[in-house]
Amino acid sequence: MSGIHGKVIAITGASSGIGEATAQHLAAHGARLVLGARRADRLSAVVDGIGARGGVADGVLVDVTRRADLRRLVDTALERHGRLDVLVSNAGTMAVSPFDELRQDDWDAMVATHVTGLLNGIAAALPVFRRQGSGQFVNVGSTAAHVVTSPQGVYAATKTAVKVLTEGLRQEAGPDLRVTLISPGFTHTEGVGKGAGPEIAAALTRRRDEIAMPPSAVASAIGYAIEQPPGVDVGEITIRPTAQA
Ligand code: NDP
């Protein structure tokens, strides 16, 4: 199946930012969506908004750090639509801090969300894709995996893991599956600086407001990777604001 129309696409972290913009973009192009996140109110608002515009979307409460939640996301796609064509693993947390602050809970959350969360998605969707003989993983990494900037050491390490896992998966995917890494730079979302200390959060949101690109830019890049014909695998798209070093 080429294009976006009719594809069954699950997205994690769809309650705000890049995930929400991706859901809007794909819904506008006729995808059938299953959207996952933890905040029920924000997720419902996205699902209802898509439905009100004539799109097809279901919401599932998902914490990507839990294996069973990812299985439920995938199972919902199968129950509602009989298949899953794409899993967009986008859920993330950017509570960055200098090492000296020893914010170990934040470090753990980044590892659990970006690394374990991604693996939980792979484990839930890969058997379905193998059975179908088709499917696409779209994993959201970051330009932080290319250029490490203080105080993003832990964040950059987990996003480097996303990059490496994506390439490893691509090599094992075989001729029927597609595996794509989307590496965004500074994007204007509420997640920038969220959970960071006050000074770092203020600096990040100031910089975001000066240079960040809209999340719709990342959404179209994801759409481009999905709309390619079955034999064409977009391996990686790096997309950043021109003002980003
Ligand atoms: P947002 O904070 O707006 O979005 C993050 C999303 O992830 C939310 O929907 C949040 O929903 C969800 N999420 C977080 N933790 C979990 C979890 N454990 N289980 C399920 N969902 C979770 O920020 P962005 O849109 O900016 O971030 C999206 C992705 O893009 C992240 O992976 C981020 O690292 C990446 N990225 C962002 C950049 C930027 O500059 N904004 C640059 C490069 C990459 P909820 O809280 O409801 O669960």
JSON list of C-alpha atoms and ligand atoms in Angstrom, two decimals, residues 13-18 37-39 62-64 90-92 94 113 140-142 155 159 184-187 189-192, ligand 1:
[
{"chain": "A", "resi": 13, "resn": "GLY", "atom": "CA", "xyz": [3.18, 10.47, 22.71]},
{"chain": "A", "resi": 14, "resn": "ALA", "atom": "CA", "xyz": [0.26, 11.76, 20.66]},
{"chain": "A", "resi": 15, "resn": "SER", "atom": "CA", "xyz": [-1.20, 14.04, 23.36]},
{"chain": "A", "resi": 16, "resn": "SER", "atom": "CA", "xyz": [0.95, 17.07, 22.48]},
{"chain": "A", "resi": 17, "resn": "GLY", "atom": "CA", "xyz": [3.78, 18.46, 20.37]},
{"chain": "A", "resi": 18, "resn": "ILE", "atom": "CA", "xyz": [5.25, 16.43, 17.53]},
{"chain": "A", "resi": 37, "resn": "ALA", "atom": "CA", "xyz": [-0.21, 8.78, 25.75]},
{"chain": "A", "resi": 38, "resn": "ARG", "atom": "CA", "xyz": [-0.67, 9.02, 29.55]},
{"chain": "A", "resi": 39, "resn": "ARG", "atom": "CA", "xyz": [-2.71, 12.24, 29.96]},
{"chain": "A", "resi": 62, "resn": "VAL", "atom": "CA", "xyz": [-0.32, 4.20, 27.23]},
{"chain": "A", "resi": 63, "resn": "ASP", "atom": "CA", "xyz": [2.78, 4.47, 29.36]},
{"chain": "A", "resi": 64, "resn": "VAL", "atom": "CA", "xyz": [5.50, 3.28, 26.99]},
{"chain": "A", "resi": 90, "resn": "ASN", "atom": "CA", "xyz": [7.59, 9.34, 19.50]},
{"chain": "A", "resi": 91, "resn": "ALA", "atom": "CA", "xyz": [6.96, 9.47, 23.29]},
{"chain": "A", "resi": 92, "resn": "GLY", "atom": "CA", "xyz": [9.74, 11.35, 25.01]},
{"chain": "A", "resi": 94, "resn": "MET", "atom": "CA", "xyz": [13.36, 16.32, 27.80]},
{"chain": "A", "resi": 113, "resn": "THR", "atom": "CA", "xyz": [10.93, 6.24, 27.89]},
{"chain": "A", "resi": 140, "resn": "VAL", "atom": "CA", "xyz": [11.73, 9.73, 16.68]},
{"chain": "A", "resi": 141, "resn": "GLY", "atom": "CA", "xyz": [15.34, 10.43, 17.67]},
{"chain": "A", "resi": 142, "resn": "SER", "atom": "CA", "xyz": [16.96, 13.85, 17.88]},
{"chain": "A", "resi": 155, "resn": "TYR", "atom": "CA", "xyz": [19.15, 12.89, 26.80]},
{"chain": "A", "resi": 159, "resn": "LYS", "atom": "CA", "xyz": [18.61, 9.44, 21.62]},
{"chain": "A", "resi": 184, "resn": "PRO", "atom": "CA", "xyz": [14.34, 16.59, 14.67]},
{"chain": "A", "resi": 185, "resn": "GLY", "atom": "CA", "xyz": [16.19, 19.64, 15.86]},
{"chain": "A", "resi": 186, "resn": "PHE", "atom": "CA", "xyz": [14.69, 22.39, 17.99]},
{"chain": "A", "resi": 187, "resn": "THR", "atom": "CA", "xyz": [10.90, 22.12, 17.65]},
{"chain": "A", "resi": 189, "resn": "THR", "atom": "CA", "xyz": [6.56, 22.19, 21.70]},
{"chain": "A", "resi": 190, "resn": "GLU", "atom": "CA", "xyz": [5.58, 22.30, 25.34]},
{"chain": "A", "resi": 191, "resn": "GLY", "atom": "CA", "xyz": [8.09, 19.53, 26.03]},
{"chain": "A", "resi": 192, "resn": "VAL", "atom": "CA", "xyz": [11.11, 21.82, 25.62]},
{"chain": "B", "resi": 1, "resn": "NDP", "atom": "P1", "xyz": [5.92, 16.96, 24.14]},
{"chain": "B", "resi": 1, "resn": "NDP", "atom": "O1", "xyz": [6.24, 17.02, 25.60]},
{"chain": "B", "resi": 1, "resn": "NDP", "atom": "O2", "xyz": [4.95, 17.91, 23.59]},
{"chain": "B", "resi": 1, "resn": "NDP", "atom": "O3", "xyz": [5.49, 15.50, 23.74]},
{"chain": "B", "resi": 1, "resn": "NDP", "atom": "C1", "xyz": [5.95, 14.36, 24.40]},
{"chain": "B", "resi": 1, "resn": "NDP", "atom": "C2", "xyz": [4.87, 13.31, 24.29]},
{"chain": "B", "resi": 1, "resn": "NDP", "atom": "O4", "xyz": [5.35, 12.10, 24.86]},
{"chain": "B", "resi": 1, "resn": "NDP", "atom": "C3", "xyz": [3.61, 13.70, 25.03]},
{"chain": "B", "resi": 1, "resn": "NDP", "atom": "O5", "xyz": [2.51, 13.33, 24.25]},
{"chain": "B", "resi": 1, "resn": "NDP", "atom": "C4", "xyz": [3.67, 12.85, 26.30]},
{"chain": "B", "resi": 1, "resn": "NDP", "atom": "O6", "xyz": [2.34, 12.55, 26.68]},
{"chain": "B", "resi": 1, "resn": "NDP", "atom": "C5", "xyz": [4.38, 11.61, 25.77]},
{"chain": "B", "resi": 1, "resn": "NDP", "atom": "N1", "xyz": [5.05, 10.83, 26.79]},
{"chain": "B", "resi": 1, "resn": "NDP", "atom": "C6", "xyz": [6.05, 11.16, 27.61]},
{"chain": "B", "resi": 1, "resn": "NDP", "atom": "N2", "xyz": [6.39, 10.13, 28.39]},
{"chain": "B", "resi": 1, "resn": "NDP", "atom": "C7", "xyz": [5.56, 9.10, 28.06]},
{"chain": "B", "resi": 1, "resn": "NDP", "atom": "C8", "xyz": [5.41, 7.77, 28.50]},
{"chain": "B", "resi": 1, "resn": "NDP", "atom": "N3", "xyz": [6.18, 7.26, 29.48]},
{"chain": "B", "resi": 1, "resn": "NDP", "atom": "N4", "xyz": [4.46, 7.01, 27.94]},
{"chain": "B", "resi": 1, "resn": "NDP", "atom": "C9", "xyz": [3.67, 7.50, 26.96]},
{"chain": "B", "resi": 1, "resn": "NDP", "atom": "N5", "xyz": [3.77, 8.76, 26.48]},
{"chain": "B", "resi": 1, "resn": "NDP", "atom": "C10", "xyz": [4.70, 9.54, 27.04]},
{"chain": "B", "resi": 1, "resn": "NDP", "atom": "O7", "xyz": [7.34, 17.12, 23.42]},
{"chain": "B", "resi": 1, "resn": "NDP", "atom": "P2", "xyz": [7.78, 16.92, 21.89]},
{"chain": "B", "resi": 1, "resn": "NDP", "atom": "O8", "xyz": [6.63, 16.83, 21.01]},
{"chain": "B", "resi": 1, "resn": "NDP", "atom": "O9", "xyz": [8.82, 17.94, 21.62]},
{"chain": "B", "resi": 1, "resn": "NDP", "atom": "O10", "xyz": [8.54, 15.50, 21.97]},
{"chain": "B", "resi": 1, "resn": "NDP", "atom": "C11", "xyz": [8.19, 14.42, 21.13]},
{"chain": "B", "resi": 1, "resn": "NDP", "atom": "C12", "xyz": [9.45, 13.65, 20.78]},
{"chain": "B", "resi": 1, "resn": "NDP", "atom": "O11", "xyz": [10.29, 14.47, 19.98]},
{"chain": "B", "resi": 1, "resn": "NDP", "atom": "C13", "xyz": [10.28, 13.22, 21.99]},
{"chain": "B", "resi": 1, "resn": "NDP", "atom": "O12", "xyz": [10.79, 11.92, 21.79]},
{"chain": "B", "resi": 1, "resn": "NDP", "atom": "C14", "xyz": [11.41, 14.23, 21.99]},
{"chain": "B", "resi": 1, "resn": "NDP", "atom": "O13", "xyz": [12.57, 13.73, 22.62]},
{"chain": "B", "resi": 1, "resn": "NDP", "atom": "C15", "xyz": [11.61, 14.42, 20.49]},
{"chain": "B", "resi": 1, "resn": "NDP", "atom": "N6", "xyz": [12.32, 15.62, 20.08]},
{"chain": "B", "resi": 1, "resn": "NDP", "atom": "C16", "xyz": [11.84, 16.86, 20.41]},
{"chain": "B", "resi": 1, "resn": "NDP", "atom": "C17", "xyz": [12.56, 17.99, 20.04]},
{"chain": "B", "resi": 1, "resn": "NDP", "atom": "C18", "xyz": [12.10, 19.38, 20.39]},
{"chain": "B", "resi": 1, "resn": "NDP", "atom": "O14", "xyz": [12.90, 20.32, 20.25]},
{"chain": "B", "resi": 1, "resn": "NDP", "atom": "N7", "xyz": [10.87, 19.58, 20.81]},
{"chain": "B", "resi": 1, "resn": "NDP", "atom": "C19", "xyz": [13.81, 17.88, 19.28]},
{"chain": "B", "resi": 1, "resn": "NDP", "atom": "C20", "xyz": [14.20, 16.52, 18.99]},
{"chain": "B", "resi": 1, "resn": "NDP", "atom": "C21", "xyz": [13.47, 15.45, 19.36]},
{"chain": "B", "resi": 1, "resn": "NDP", "atom": "P3", "xyz": [1.80, 12.24, 28.14]},
{"chain": "B", "resi": 1, "resn": "NDP", "atom": "O15", "xyz": [2.55, 13.12, 29.09]},
{"chain": "B", "resi": 1, "resn": "NDP", "atom": "O16", "xyz": [0.35, 12.55, 28.01]},
{"chain": "B", "resi": 1, "resn": "NDP", "atom": "O17", "xyz": [2.09, 10.76, 28.33]}
]
